[in-house]
PDB file of C-alpha atoms in Angstrom:
ATOM      1  CA  MET A   4      51.827  27.114  -7.131  1.00 45.00           C
ATOM      2  CA  ILE A   5      48.683  26.638  -9.190  1.00 50.00           C
ATOM      3  CA  GLU A   6      48.274  29.507 -11.627  1.00 52.00           C
ATOM      4  CA  GLY A   7      45.878  32.138 -10.354  1.00 52.00           C
ATOM      5  CA  GLU A   8      45.852  30.904  -6.754  1.00 51.00           C
ATOM      6  CA  ARG A   9      47.474  32.500  -3.774  1.00 56.00           C
ATOM      7  CA  PRO A  10      49.609  30.454  -1.369  1.00 56.00           C
ATOM      8  CA  ARG A  11      47.025  30.639   1.465  1.00 55.00           C
ATOM      9  CA  GLU A  12      44.321  29.196  -0.795  1.00 56.00           C
ATOM     10  CA  GLN A  13      46.591  26.302  -1.699  1.00 57.00           C
ATOM     11  CA  ARG A  14      47.342  25.638   1.962  1.00 54.00           C
ATOM     12  CA  VAL A  15      43.621  25.475   2.696  1.00 59.00           C
ATOM     13  CA  ASP A  16      43.204  23.008  -0.172  1.00 63.00           C
ATOM     14  CA  HIS A  17      46.153  20.881   0.963  1.00 64.00           C
ATOM     15  CA  ALA A  18      44.882  20.807   4.539  1.00 66.00           C
ATOM     16  CA  ALA A  19      41.407  19.860   3.344  1.00 68.00           C
ATOM     17  CA  LEU A  20      42.737  16.962   1.266  1.00 76.00           C
ATOM     18  CA  SER A  21      45.017  15.508   3.942  1.00 80.00           C
ATOM     19  CA  GLU A  22      44.360  12.742   6.438  1.00 89.00           C
ATOM     20  CA  VAL A  23      47.547  13.580   8.332  1.00 92.00           C
ATOM     21  CA  LEU A  24      49.669  16.718   8.107  1.00 92.00           C
ATOM     22  CA  VAL A  25      53.399  16.333   8.841  1.00 94.00           C
ATOM     23  CA  VAL A  26      55.416  19.485   9.516  1.00 95.00           C
ATOM     24  CA  VAL A  27      59.085  18.808   8.779  1.00 94.00           C
ATOM     25  CA  GLU A  28      60.419  22.355   9.146  1.00 94.00           C
ATOM     26  CA  SER A  29      58.815  25.727   9.640  1.00 93.00           C
ATOM     27  CA  ARG A  30      59.565  29.044  11.199  1.00 93.00           C
ATOM     28  CA  ILE A  31      56.985  30.059  13.791  1.00 91.00           C
ATOM     29  CA  GLY A  32      55.481  32.527  11.328  1.00 88.00           C
ATOM     30  CA  GLY A  33      56.050  30.254   8.341  1.00 88.00           C
ATOM     31  CA  GLY A  34      53.527  29.159   5.779  1.00 86.00           C
ATOM     32  CA  SER A  35      53.378  25.638   7.172  1.00 90.00           C
ATOM     33  CA  MET A  36      51.890  27.063  10.354  1.00 91.00           C
ATOM     34  CA  ILE A  37      49.011  28.511   8.292  1.00 88.00           C
ATOM     35  CA  THR A  38      48.415  25.017   6.942  1.00 89.00           C
ATOM     36  CA  VAL A  39      48.507  23.655  10.515  1.00 91.00           C
ATOM     37  CA  ASP A  40      45.788  26.135  11.521  1.00 89.00           C
ATOM     38  CA  GLU A  41      43.635  25.055   8.587  1.00 87.00           C
ATOM     39  CA  ALA A  42      44.188  21.367   9.388  1.00 89.00           C
ATOM     40  CA  ALA A  43      43.250  21.951  13.037  1.00 88.00           C
ATOM     41  CA  LYS A  44      39.976  23.589  11.946  1.00 87.00           C
ATOM     42  CA  ARG A  45      39.156  20.380  10.065  1.00 87.00           C
ATOM     43  CA  SER A  46      40.217  18.026  12.905  1.00 88.00           C
ATOM     44  CA  ILE A  47      43.065  16.644  10.792  1.00 90.00           C
ATOM     45  CA  THR A  48      45.890  14.985  12.722  1.00 92.00           C
ATOM     46  CA  VAL A  49      49.006  17.161  12.813  1.00 94.00           C
ATOM     47  CA  MET A  50      52.416  15.594  13.425  1.00 96.00           C
ATOM     48  CA  ALA A  51      55.863  17.186  13.514  1.00 96.00           C
ATOM     49  CA  VAL A  52      59.478  16.168  13.016  1.00 96.00           C
ATOM     50  CA  PRO A  53      61.658  17.332  15.941  1.00 96.00           C
ATOM     51  CA  GLY A  54      64.475  19.678  14.971  1.00 94.00           C
ATOM     52  CA  SER A  55      67.430  21.406  16.538  1.00 94.00           C
ATOM     53  CA  PRO A  56      66.424  24.155  18.963  1.00 91.00           C
ATOM     54  CA  HIS A  57      69.285  26.208  17.503  1.00 93.00           C
ATOM     55  CA  VAL A  58      67.844  26.331  13.969  1.00 93.00           C
ATOM     56  CA  ALA A  59      65.190  28.923  13.105  1.00 93.00           C
ATOM     57  CA  THR A  60      63.487  26.623  10.599  1.00 94.00           C
ATOM     58  CA  SER A  61      62.824  24.107  13.382  1.00 94.00           C
ATOM     59  CA  GLU A  62      61.012  26.582  15.628  1.00 95.00           C
ATOM     60  CA  GLY A  63      57.535  25.889  14.236  1.00 95.00           C
ATOM     61  CA  ALA A  64      57.785  22.098  14.407  1.00 96.00           C
ATOM     62  CA  ASN A  65      59.311  22.243  17.891  1.00 95.00           C
ATOM     63  CA  LEU A  66      56.531  24.557  19.072  1.00 95.00           C
ATOM     64  CA  LEU A  67      53.923  22.111  17.767  1.00 95.00           C
ATOM     65  CA  LEU A  68      55.640  19.314  19.685  1.00 95.00           C
ATOM     66  CA  ALA A  69      55.701  21.447  22.845  1.00 95.00           C
ATOM     67  CA  GLN A  70      51.963  22.003  22.405  1.00 94.00           C
ATOM     68  CA  GLY A  71      51.332  18.250  22.351  1.00 92.00           C
ATOM     69  CA  CYS A  72      51.551  17.400  18.654  1.00 93.00           C
ATOM     70  CA  ALA A  73      52.539  13.783  17.924  1.00 94.00           C
ATOM     71  CA  PRO A  74      56.216  13.420  16.946  1.00 96.00           C
ATOM     72  CA  VAL A  75      57.431  11.812  13.725  1.00 96.00           C
ATOM     73  CA  CYS A  76      60.686   9.936  14.298  1.00 94.00           C
ATOM     74  CA  SER A  77      60.286   7.537  11.383  1.00 92.00           C
ATOM     75  CA  VAL A  78      57.929   6.763   8.525  1.00 91.00           C
ATOM     76  CA  ASP A  79      56.363   4.112  10.755  1.00 89.00           C
ATOM     77  CA  ASP A  80      54.883   6.867  12.925  1.00 92.00           C
ATOM     78  CA  ILE A  81      53.039   8.251   9.899  1.00 92.00           C
ATOM     79  CA  LEU A  82      51.863   4.813   8.794  1.00 91.00           C
ATOM     80  CA  VAL A  83      50.447   4.154  12.264  1.00 88.00           C
ATOM     81  CA  ALA A  84      48.645   7.518  12.215  1.00 90.00           C
ATOM     82  CA  LEU A  85      47.115   6.598   8.853  1.00 90.00           C
ATOM     83  CA  GLY A  86      46.157   3.153  10.120  1.00 85.00           C
ATOM     84  CA  LEU A  87      48.395   1.500   7.512  1.00 85.00           C
ATOM     85  CA  ASP A  88      50.945  -0.160   9.814  1.00 71.00           C
ATOM     86  CA  HIS A  89      49.283  -3.070  11.525  1.00 66.00           C
ATOM     87  CA  ARG A  90      52.545  -4.443  12.915  1.00 68.00           C
ATOM     88  CA  ARG A  91      52.406  -1.944  15.756  1.00 58.00           C
ATOM     89  CA  THR A  92      49.436  -1.114  17.900  1.00 58.00           C
ATOM     90  CA  GLN A  93      50.986   1.983  19.430  1.00 59.00           C
ATOM     91  CA  VAL A  94      48.588   4.902  19.546  1.00 60.00           C
ATOM     92  CA  VAL A  95      50.089   8.013  18.000  1.00 61.00           C
ATOM     93  CA  SER A  96      49.484  10.479  20.771  1.00 69.00           C
ATOM     94  CA  ASP A  97      51.389  12.119  23.533  1.00 69.00           C
ATOM     95  CA  PRO A  98      50.198  10.996  26.979  1.00 69.00           C
ATOM     96  CA  ARG A  99      51.740  14.040  28.643  1.00 72.00           C
ATOM     97  CA  PRO A 100      49.303  16.716  29.817  1.00 81.00           C
ATOM     98  CA  LYS A 101      48.772  19.607  27.435  1.00 82.00           C
ATOM     99  CA  PRO A 102      50.922  22.643  28.231  1.00 84.00           C
ATOM    100  CA  THR A 103      49.294  25.377  30.283  1.00 90.00           C
ATOM    101  CA  ALA A 104      49.247  29.022  29.244  1.00 91.00           C
ATOM    102  CA  ALA A 105      52.240  29.592  31.531  1.00 91.00           C
ATOM    103  CA  ASP A 106      54.084  26.701  29.851  1.00 88.00           C
ATOM    104  CA  ARG A 107      53.385  28.217  26.432  1.00 86.00           C
ATOM    105  CA  ARG A 108      54.759  31.595  27.563  1.00 88.00           C
ATOM    106  CA  VAL A 109      57.996  29.901  28.653  1.00 86.00           C
ATOM    107  CA  VAL A 110      58.284  28.057  25.322  1.00 83.00           C
ATOM    108  CA  ASP A 111      57.504  31.240  23.379  1.00 84.00           C
ATOM    109  CA  THR A 112      60.188  33.120  25.324  1.00 84.00           C
ATOM    110  CA  LEU A 113      62.751  30.394  24.681  1.00 81.00           C
ATOM    111  CA  LEU A 114      61.954  30.275  20.971  1.00 82.00           C
ATOM    112  CA  ALA A 115      61.800  34.063  20.495  1.00 83.00           C
ATOM    113  CA  ARG A 116      65.561  34.548  20.164  1.00 79.00           C
ATOM    114  CA  PRO A 117      68.821  32.663  20.614  1.00 77.00           C
ATOM    115  CA  LEU A 118      69.760  32.238  24.270  1.00 73.00           C
ATOM    116  CA  THR A 119      72.910  31.202  26.104  1.00 76.00           C
ATOM    117  CA  PHE A 120      73.288  29.279  29.340  1.00 71.00           C
ATOM    118  CA  ASP A 121      74.486  32.475  31.022  1.00 66.00           C
TER     119      ASP A 121
END
């Protein structure tokens, strides 16, 4: 942390300086999600690395993916988003429709606590 600055201020600065924000791991209430909010305010592309649904530190990234965020499965995905990989012409976006409010409630319920098949 930069001396004299609070974590939120740094997140705002990092979001402002980024062309693409990649969330690798985050709890739903984690600091990375604050950075995501700041990036969204600035129309900065947000991408996320999928994680295990059984790991709390994957909840934030998985929620972003459920909300339509572009997935990062390899470094190539990031290079394409930055316009630096000209070998592929794939558009980094998810063609699926955005989740509805009802869909988000289901995802929120599933991510709220560990569940069993029973």
